[in-house]
Structures are given as C-alpha cells and as structure tokens.
Coordinates of N, CA and C in Angstrom, one line a residue:
M1 N 4.4 -31.1 -11.8 CA 3.3 -31.1 -10.8 C 3.1 -29.6 -10.2
K2 N 2.0 -29.2 -10.3 CA 1.7 -27.8 -9.8 C 1.7 -27.7 -8.2
Q3 N 2.4 -26.6 -7.8 CA 2.5 -26.4 -6.4 C 1.2 -25.9 -5.8
K4 N 0.6 -26.6 -4.8 CA -0.6 -26.1 -4.2 C -0.4 -24.9 -3.4
K5 N -1.3 -23.9 -3.6 CA -1.2 -22.6 -2.8 C -1.7 -22.9 -1.3
D6 N -0.9 -22.3 -0.4 CA -1.1 -22.3 1.0 C -2.4 -21.6 1.2
P7 N -3.5 -22.1 1.7 CA -4.8 -21.4 1.9 C -4.6 -20.3 3.1
F8 N -3.6 -20.3 3.9 CA -3.4 -19.5 4.9 C -2.5 -18.3 4.6
K9 N -2.1 -18.2 3.3 CA -1.3 -17.1 2.9 C -2.0 -16.3 1.8
T10 N -1.7 -15.0 1.8 CA -2.3 -14.1 0.7 C -1.3 -13.2 0.1
D11 N -1.6 -12.7 -1.1 CA -0.7 -11.8 -1.8 C -1.2 -10.3 -1.6
H12 N -2.3 -10.2 -0.9 CA -2.9 -8.8 -0.6 C -2.5 -8.3 0.7
P13 N -2.2 -7.1 0.8 CA -1.8 -6.5 2.1 C -2.9 -6.6 3.2
L14 N -2.5 -6.8 4.3 CA -3.5 -7.0 5.6 C -3.5 -5.7 6.3
Y15 N -2.5 -4.8 6.1 CA -2.2 -3.7 6.9 C -2.1 -2.5 6.0
D16 N -2.7 -1.3 6.3 CA -2.6 -0.2 5.4 C -1.4 0.6 5.9
Y17 N -0.3 0.6 5.1 CA 0.9 1.3 5.4 C 0.8 2.8 4.9
N18 N -0.3 3.2 4.3 CA -0.5 4.6 4.0 C -0.8 5.5 5.2
I19 N -1.3 4.9 6.2 CA -1.7 5.6 7.4 C -0.5 5.6 8.3
K20 N -0.1 6.8 8.7 CA 1.1 6.9 9.6 C 0.6 7.0 11.0
Y21 N 1.3 6.3 11.9 CA 1.0 6.3 13.4 C 2.2 6.8 14.2
D22 N 2.0 7.4 15.3 CA 3.0 7.7 16.2 C 3.1 6.7 17.4
Y23 N 3.9 5.6 17.2 CA 3.9 4.6 18.3 C 4.7 5.0 19.5
S24 N 5.4 6.1 19.5 CA 6.3 6.5 20.6 C 5.7 6.5 21.9
H25 N 4.3 6.8 22.1 CA 3.7 7.0 23.4 C 3.0 5.7 23.7
L26 N 3.0 4.8 22.9 CA 2.2 3.5 23.2 C 3.0 2.7 24.2
P27 N 2.3 1.9 25.1 CA 2.9 1.0 25.9 C 3.7 -0.1 25.1
N28 N 4.8 -0.7 25.7 CA 5.5 -1.7 25.0 C 4.7 -2.9 24.7
S29 N 3.7 -3.3 25.4 CA 2.9 -4.4 25.2 C 2.2 -4.3 23.8
L30 N 1.7 -3.1 23.6 CA 0.9 -2.8 22.3 C 1.8 -2.8 21.1
K31 N 3.1 -2.1 21.4 CA 4.1 -2.1 20.3 C 4.5 -3.6 19.9
E32 N 4.7 -4.4 20.7 CA 5.0 -5.7 20.5 C 4.0 -6.5 19.6
I33 N 2.7 -6.2 20.0 CA 1.6 -6.8 19.1 C 1.5 -6.3 17.8
I34 N 1.7 -4.9 17.7 CA 1.7 -4.3 16.4 C 2.9 -4.9 15.5
K35 N 4.1 -5.0 16.2 CA 5.1 -5.5 15.3 C 4.9 -6.9 14.9
E36 N 4.3 -7.8 15.8 CA 3.9 -9.1 15.3 C 2.9 -9.2 14.2
L37 N 1.8 -8.3 14.3 CA 0.9 -8.1 13.3 C 1.5 -7.7 11.9
E38 N 2.4 -6.7 12.0 CA 3.2 -6.3 10.8 C 4.0 -7.4 10.1
S39 N 4.6 -8.3 11.0 CA 5.3 -9.3 10.4 C 4.4 -10.4 9.8
F40 N 3.2 -10.7 10.4 CA 2.3 -11.6 9.7 C 1.8 -11.0 8.2
D41 N 1.7 -9.7 8.3 CA 1.4 -9.0 7.0 C 2.5 -9.2 6.0
K42 N 3.7 -8.9 6.4 CA 4.8 -9.0 5.4 C 5.0 -10.5 4.8
I43 N 4.6 -11.5 5.5 CA 4.5 -12.8 4.9 C 3.3 -13.2 4.4
G44 N 2.2 -12.4 4.5 CA 0.9 -12.7 4.0 C 0.1 -13.8 4.8
D45 N 0.5 -13.9 6.0 CA -0.2 -14.9 6.9 C -1.5 -14.3 7.5
W46 N -2.6 -14.3 6.7 CA -3.8 -13.7 7.2 C -4.4 -14.5 8.3
F47 N -4.2 -15.8 8.4 CA -4.8 -16.6 9.5 C -4.2 -16.1 10.8
S48 N -3.0 -16.1 10.9 CA -2.3 -15.7 12.2 C -2.6 -14.2 12.6
Y49 N -2.6 -13.5 11.5 CA -3.0 -12.0 11.7 C -4.5 -11.9 12.3
D50 N -5.4 -12.7 11.7 CA -6.8 -12.6 12.2 C -6.8 -13.2 13.7
M51 N -6.0 -14.1 14.0 CA -6.0 -14.7 15.4 C -5.4 -13.7 16.3
K52 N -4.5 -12.9 15.9 CA -3.8 -12.1 16.9 C -4.5 -10.7 17.0
F53 N -5.2 -10.3 16.0 CA -5.7 -8.9 16.1 C -6.6 -8.7 17.2
P54 N -7.6 -9.6 17.6 CA -8.4 -9.4 18.8 C -7.6 -9.0 20.1
E55 N -6.3 -9.6 20.1 CA -5.6 -9.3 21.3 C -5.1 -7.8 21.3
L56 N -4.8 -7.3 20.1 CA -4.5 -5.9 20.1 C -5.7 -5.0 20.4
Y57 N -6.8 -5.4 20.0 CA -8.1 -4.8 20.3 C -8.4 -4.7 21.8
I58 N -8.3 -5.8 22.4 CA -8.5 -5.9 23.8 C -7.5 -5.2 24.7
E59 N -6.2 -5.3 24.3 CA -5.2 -4.5 25.0 C -5.3 -3.1 24.8
A60 N -5.5 -2.6 23.7 CA -5.7 -1.3 23.5 C -6.9 -0.7 24.3
K61 N -8.0 -1.4 24.2 CA -9.2 -0.9 25.1 C -8.9 -0.9 26.6
S62 N -8.1 -1.8 27.0 CA -7.7 -1.7 28.4 C -6.9 -0.5 28.9
Y63 N -6.2 0.1 28.0 CA -5.5 1.4 28.3 C -6.4 2.5 28.2

C-alpha cells in the first residue's frame, strides 16, 4: 500500500537561507517568531509557516 503524502508538508524550502540577516539587534519577540518559522521550514510544514508569517509581519511593523 502506497503511503499518502501529507498535503501540509513540502520538499521545497520555504525560507531563503542565502540571504544573511543580523538578528542581534532584533527584539526577542521577533527572534522567537523567526526561530519558529525556520523550524516549520526545516520540516516542510508550509501550512503552519503560512499561518505564523503574518504574526512576524505585524510584530515587525509595530517596531
């Protein structure tokens, strides 16, 4: 029996690791959101990534 592919997972990167960022001056709340997004990318969980990304956008704009 063939294993059904999880529709909420991908083999493609969600995050561009070629771009280097200096996180040292970011507030801790933004660092935590970024770490969580990176963890979603590492497991290919695009759905959770897409649900969390607006939080980063809103938090970043508030600073």
